[in-house]
Coordinates of C-alpha atoms and ligand atoms in Angstrom, one line a residue:
X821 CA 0.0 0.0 0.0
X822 CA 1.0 3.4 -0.9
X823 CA 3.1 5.1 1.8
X824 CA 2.7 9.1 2.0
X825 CA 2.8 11.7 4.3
X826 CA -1.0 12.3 6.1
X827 CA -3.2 14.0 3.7
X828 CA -1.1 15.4 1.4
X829 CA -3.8 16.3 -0.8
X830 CA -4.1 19.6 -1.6
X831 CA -7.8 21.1 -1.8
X832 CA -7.2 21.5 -6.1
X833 CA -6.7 17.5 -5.9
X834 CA -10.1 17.1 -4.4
X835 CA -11.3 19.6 -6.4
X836 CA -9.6 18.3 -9.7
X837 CA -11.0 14.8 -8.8
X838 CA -14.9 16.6 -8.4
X839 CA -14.3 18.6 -11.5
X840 CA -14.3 15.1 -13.6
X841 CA -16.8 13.7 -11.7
X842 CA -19.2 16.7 -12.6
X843 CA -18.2 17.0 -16.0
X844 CA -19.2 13.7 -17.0
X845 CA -22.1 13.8 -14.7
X846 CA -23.6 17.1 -16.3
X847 CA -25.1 18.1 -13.2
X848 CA -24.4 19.1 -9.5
X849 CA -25.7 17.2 -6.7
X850 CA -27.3 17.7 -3.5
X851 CA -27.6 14.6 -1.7
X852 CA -25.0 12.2 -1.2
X853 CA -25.8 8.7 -0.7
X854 CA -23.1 6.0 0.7
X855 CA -24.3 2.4 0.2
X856 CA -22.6 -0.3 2.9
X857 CA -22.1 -4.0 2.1
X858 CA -25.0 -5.6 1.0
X859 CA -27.1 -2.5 0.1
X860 CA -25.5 -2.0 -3.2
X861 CA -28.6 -2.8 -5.3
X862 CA -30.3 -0.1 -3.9
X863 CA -28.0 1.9 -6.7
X864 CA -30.1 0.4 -9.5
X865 CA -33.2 2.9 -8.0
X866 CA -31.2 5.7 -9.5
X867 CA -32.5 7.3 -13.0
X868 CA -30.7 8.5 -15.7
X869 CA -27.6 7.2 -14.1
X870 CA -24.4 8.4 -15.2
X871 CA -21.6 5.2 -13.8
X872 CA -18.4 6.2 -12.9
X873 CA -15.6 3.7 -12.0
X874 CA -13.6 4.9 -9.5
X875 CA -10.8 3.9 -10.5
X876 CA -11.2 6.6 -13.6
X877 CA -11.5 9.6 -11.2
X878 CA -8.0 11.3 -10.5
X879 CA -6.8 11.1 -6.7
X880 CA -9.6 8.8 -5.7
X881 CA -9.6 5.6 -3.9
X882 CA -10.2 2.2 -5.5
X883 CA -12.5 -0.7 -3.5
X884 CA -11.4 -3.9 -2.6
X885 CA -14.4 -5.7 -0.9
X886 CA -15.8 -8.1 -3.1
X887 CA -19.4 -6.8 -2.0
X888 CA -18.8 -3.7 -3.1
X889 CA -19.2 -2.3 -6.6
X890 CA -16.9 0.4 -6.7
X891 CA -18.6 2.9 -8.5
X892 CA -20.3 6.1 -8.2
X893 CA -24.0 6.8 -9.7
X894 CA -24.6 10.3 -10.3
X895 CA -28.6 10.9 -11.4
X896 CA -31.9 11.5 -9.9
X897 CA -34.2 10.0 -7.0
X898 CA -37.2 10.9 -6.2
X899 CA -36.6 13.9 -8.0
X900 CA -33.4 15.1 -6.4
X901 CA -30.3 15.1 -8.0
X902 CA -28.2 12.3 -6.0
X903 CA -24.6 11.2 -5.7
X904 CA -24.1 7.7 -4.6
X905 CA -20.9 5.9 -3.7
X906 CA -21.9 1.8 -4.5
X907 CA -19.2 0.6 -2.5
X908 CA -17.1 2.3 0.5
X909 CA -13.5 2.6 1.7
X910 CA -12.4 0.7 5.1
X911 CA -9.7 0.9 7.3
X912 CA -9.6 -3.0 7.0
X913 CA -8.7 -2.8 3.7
X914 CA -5.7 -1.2 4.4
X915 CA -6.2 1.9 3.9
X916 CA -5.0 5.1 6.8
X917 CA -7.9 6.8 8.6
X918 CA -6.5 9.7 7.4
X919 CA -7.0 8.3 3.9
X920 CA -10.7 7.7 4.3
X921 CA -11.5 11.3 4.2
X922 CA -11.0 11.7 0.5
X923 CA -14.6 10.7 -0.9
X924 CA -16.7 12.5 1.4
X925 CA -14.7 15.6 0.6
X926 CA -14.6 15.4 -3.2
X927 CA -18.8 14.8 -2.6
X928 CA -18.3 17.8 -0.8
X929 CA -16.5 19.6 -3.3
X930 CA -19.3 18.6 -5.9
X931 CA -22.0 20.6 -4.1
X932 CA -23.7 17.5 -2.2
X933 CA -24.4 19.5 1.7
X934 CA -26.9 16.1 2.9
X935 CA -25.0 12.5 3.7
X936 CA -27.1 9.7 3.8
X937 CA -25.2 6.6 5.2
X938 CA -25.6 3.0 5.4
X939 CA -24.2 0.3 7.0
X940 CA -25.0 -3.6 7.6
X941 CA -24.4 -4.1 11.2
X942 CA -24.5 -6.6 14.1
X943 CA -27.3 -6.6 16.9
X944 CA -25.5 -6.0 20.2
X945 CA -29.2 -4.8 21.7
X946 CA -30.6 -7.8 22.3
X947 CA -34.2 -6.5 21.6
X948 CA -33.4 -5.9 18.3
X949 CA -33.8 -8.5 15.2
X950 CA -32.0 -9.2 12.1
X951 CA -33.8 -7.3 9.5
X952 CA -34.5 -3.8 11.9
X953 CA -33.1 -0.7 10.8
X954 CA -31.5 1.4 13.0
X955 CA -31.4 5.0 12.7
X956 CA -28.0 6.4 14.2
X957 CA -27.7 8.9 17.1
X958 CA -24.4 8.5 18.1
X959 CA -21.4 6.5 18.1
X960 CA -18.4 5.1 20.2
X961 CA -14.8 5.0 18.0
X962 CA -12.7 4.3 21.1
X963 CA -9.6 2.9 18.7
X964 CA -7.5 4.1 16.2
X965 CA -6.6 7.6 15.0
X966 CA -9.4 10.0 13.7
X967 CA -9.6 10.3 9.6
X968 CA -9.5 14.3 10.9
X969 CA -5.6 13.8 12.1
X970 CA -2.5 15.5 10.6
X971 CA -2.3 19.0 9.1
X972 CA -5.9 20.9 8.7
X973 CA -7.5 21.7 5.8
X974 CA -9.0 25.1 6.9
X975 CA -11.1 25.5 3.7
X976 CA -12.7 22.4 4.6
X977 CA -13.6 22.6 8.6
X978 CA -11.6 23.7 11.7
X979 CA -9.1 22.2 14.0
X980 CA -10.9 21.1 16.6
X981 CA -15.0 20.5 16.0
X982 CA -17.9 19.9 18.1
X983 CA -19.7 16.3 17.1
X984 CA -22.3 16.1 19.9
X985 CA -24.8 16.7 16.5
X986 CA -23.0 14.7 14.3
X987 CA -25.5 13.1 13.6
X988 CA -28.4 15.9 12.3
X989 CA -31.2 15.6 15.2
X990 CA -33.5 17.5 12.5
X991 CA -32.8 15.1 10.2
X992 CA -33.3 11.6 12.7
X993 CA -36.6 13.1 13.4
X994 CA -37.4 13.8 9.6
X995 CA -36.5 10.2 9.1
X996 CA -38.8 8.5 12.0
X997 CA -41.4 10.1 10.5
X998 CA -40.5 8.3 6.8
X999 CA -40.7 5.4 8.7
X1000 CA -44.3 6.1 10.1
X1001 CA -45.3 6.8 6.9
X1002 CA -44.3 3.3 5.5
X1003 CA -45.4 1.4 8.9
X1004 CA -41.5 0.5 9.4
X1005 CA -41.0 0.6 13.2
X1006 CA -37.2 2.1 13.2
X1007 CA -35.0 1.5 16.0
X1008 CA -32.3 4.1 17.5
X1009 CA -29.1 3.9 18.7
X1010 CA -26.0 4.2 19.5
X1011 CA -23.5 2.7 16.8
X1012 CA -20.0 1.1 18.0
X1013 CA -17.3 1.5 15.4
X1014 CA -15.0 -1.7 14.9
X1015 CA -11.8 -2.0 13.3
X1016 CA -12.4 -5.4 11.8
X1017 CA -12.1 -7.4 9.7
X1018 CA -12.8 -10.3 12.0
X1019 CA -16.4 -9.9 13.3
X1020 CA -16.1 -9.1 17.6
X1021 CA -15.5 -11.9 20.3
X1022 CA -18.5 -12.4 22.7
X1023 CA -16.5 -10.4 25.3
X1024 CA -15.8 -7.5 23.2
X1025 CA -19.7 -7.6 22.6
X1026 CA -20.4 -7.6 26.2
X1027 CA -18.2 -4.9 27.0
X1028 CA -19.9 -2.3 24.1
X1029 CA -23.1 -3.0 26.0
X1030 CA -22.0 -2.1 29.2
X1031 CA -20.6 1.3 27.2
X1032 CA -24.2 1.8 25.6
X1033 CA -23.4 0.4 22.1
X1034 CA -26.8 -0.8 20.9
X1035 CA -25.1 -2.2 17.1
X1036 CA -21.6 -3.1 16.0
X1037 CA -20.0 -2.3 12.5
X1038 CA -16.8 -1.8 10.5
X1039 CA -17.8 1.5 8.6
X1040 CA -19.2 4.9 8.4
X1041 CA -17.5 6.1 11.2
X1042 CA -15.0 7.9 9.6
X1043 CA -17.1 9.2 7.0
X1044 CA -19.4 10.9 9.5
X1045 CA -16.3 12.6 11.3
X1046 CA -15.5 13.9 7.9
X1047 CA -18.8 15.5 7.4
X1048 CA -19.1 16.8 10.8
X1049 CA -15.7 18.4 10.1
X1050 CA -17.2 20.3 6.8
X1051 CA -20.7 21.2 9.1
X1052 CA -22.4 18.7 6.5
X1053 CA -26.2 17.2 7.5
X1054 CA -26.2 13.9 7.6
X1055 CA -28.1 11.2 8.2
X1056 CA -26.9 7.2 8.9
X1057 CA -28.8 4.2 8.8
X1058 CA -28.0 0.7 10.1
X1059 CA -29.6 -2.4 8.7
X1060 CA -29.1 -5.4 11.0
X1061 CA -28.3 -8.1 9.8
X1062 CA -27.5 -10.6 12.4
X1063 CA -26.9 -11.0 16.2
X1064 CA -23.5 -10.0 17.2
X1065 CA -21.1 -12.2 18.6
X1066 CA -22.2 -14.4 21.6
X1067 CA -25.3 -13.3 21.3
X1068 CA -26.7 -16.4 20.2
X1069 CA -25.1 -19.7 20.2
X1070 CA -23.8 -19.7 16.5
X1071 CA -21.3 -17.9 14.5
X1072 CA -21.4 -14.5 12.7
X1073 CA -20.8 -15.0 9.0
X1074 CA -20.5 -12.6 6.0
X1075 CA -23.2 -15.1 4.4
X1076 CA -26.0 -14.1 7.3
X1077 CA -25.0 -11.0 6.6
X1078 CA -25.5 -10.9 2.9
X1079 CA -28.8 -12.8 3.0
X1080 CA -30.3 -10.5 5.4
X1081 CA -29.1 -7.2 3.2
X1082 CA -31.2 -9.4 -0.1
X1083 CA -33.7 -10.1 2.1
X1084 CA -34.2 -6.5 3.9
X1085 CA -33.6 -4.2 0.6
X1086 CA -37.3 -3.8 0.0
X1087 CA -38.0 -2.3 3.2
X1088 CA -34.5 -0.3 3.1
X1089 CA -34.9 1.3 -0.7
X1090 CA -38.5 1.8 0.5
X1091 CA -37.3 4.1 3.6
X1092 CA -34.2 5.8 1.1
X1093 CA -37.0 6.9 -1.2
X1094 CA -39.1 8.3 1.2
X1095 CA -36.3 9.8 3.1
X1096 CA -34.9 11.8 -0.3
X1097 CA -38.3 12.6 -1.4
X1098 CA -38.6 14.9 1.9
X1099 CA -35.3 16.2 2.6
X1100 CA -35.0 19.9 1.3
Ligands
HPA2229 N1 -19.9 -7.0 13.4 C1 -19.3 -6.1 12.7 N2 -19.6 -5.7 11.5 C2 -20.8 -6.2 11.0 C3 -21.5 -7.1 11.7 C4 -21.1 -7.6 13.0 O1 -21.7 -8.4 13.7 N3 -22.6 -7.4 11.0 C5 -22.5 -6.7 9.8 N4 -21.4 -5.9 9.9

């Protein structure tokens, strides 16, 4: 993996990479739209899409999950204009926190000022089922560095940043009400942020309880720090897809995970629709 000083970008290589993405897009964005593993199909909702690989736009990041499509879908929903990353960057994958601020700045630097996040995640509130969606209202990221260290990129946010409405209490209320609308009874709570890739031991599971973690994933974390950073609205969303570790007495598998995102996606492109038809 590459080895380079922390974000060394420069704001024109953000801006050079959004620049190509607009050009062959047409159009400017509003809403950006981050689909996590398993969700990806919800991409093919998108009209008039214009596809772009990403490993065709300068200074971006290329995917490695196999789950993950690796493109982004510029076009419309619901009427809006939408940006939509199929596939998402992990620090499992190898990359630095500090790399994993570079798409949600170049959606940034394409006009987008609402994040919509998703993420399969594991159950660690035992109440919940595989299948709920979870609206996010905060989240513990107790290891690692923040994607925020190193120099800072005034133009983008300052130094040091509040996150205590990371993420947009307007917004979590805009969305319960989506899922009223549909007769989808949400759940919220609190996300915990794991390094992965091996899914958690029991005892790690146990102990995110006792700290107030109510679901356990490997993403968006970082992503949402980097919006918070540029004073971007944002919204995340959890689909659970199994029982975390210990939980119950088998083990967690990508599989479980998988056939719970094919299963769910209905209910999930149901609530993204309804969510984009309402935001401003
Ligand atoms: N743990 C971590 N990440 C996950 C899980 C889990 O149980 N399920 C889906 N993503």
């Amino acid at each position: 993996m590459k080895n380079r000083p922390i974000d060394n970008y420069s704001v024109e290589m953000y801006q050079a990479a959004a620049d190509y993405i607009l050009e062959r897009a047409g159009t400017r964005p509003d809403i950006g739209l981050v689909l996590g593993s398993a969700l990806g199909n919800l991409a093919q909702l998108i009209e008039n899409p214009v596809i772009i690989p990403y490993a065709e736009i300068p200074n971006f990041l290329t995917s490695t999950v196999a789950s993950h499509a690796g493109q982004l879908i510029l076009g419309t929903l619901e009427g809006k204009r939408v940006m939509c990353m199929s596939g998402r960057f992990h620090y499992y994958e190898g990359y630095d926190f500090e790399d994993l601020v570079i798409p949600m700045r170049v959606m940034q630097c394409c006009g987008v000022q609402t994040v919509i996040l998703t993420n399969a995640a594991g159950a660690i509130n035992e109440s919940y089922r595989p299948g709920d969606i979870m609206i996010i209202s905060d989240h513990l990221k107790l290891t690692g560095a923040s994607p925020l260290r190193g120099p800072n990129r005034e133009e983008f946010g300052p130094r040091f940043f509040d996150v205590s409405d990371l993420y947009t209490k307007r917004l979590r209320g805009l969305v319960r009400t989506c899922g009223e609308n549909l007769g989808l009874s949400l759940r919220e709570g609190v996300y915990y942020f794991a390094v992965g890739p091996q899914f958690e031991t029991p005892a790690e599971i146990r102990a995110m309880r006792i700290l107030g973690a109510d679901a356990v994933g490997m993403s968006t974390v970082t992503e949402a720090l980097t919006c918070g950073h540029m004073g971007m609205d944002l919204i995340a969303l959890s689909l659970i897809t199994n029982m975390a570790a210990g939980v119950l007495d088998q083990p967690v598998t990508g599989e479980e995970v998988d056939e719970t995102g094919r299963r769910s996606a209905a209910d999930f492109s149901a609530l993204i629709r309804e969510i984009v038809s309402r935001l401003e």
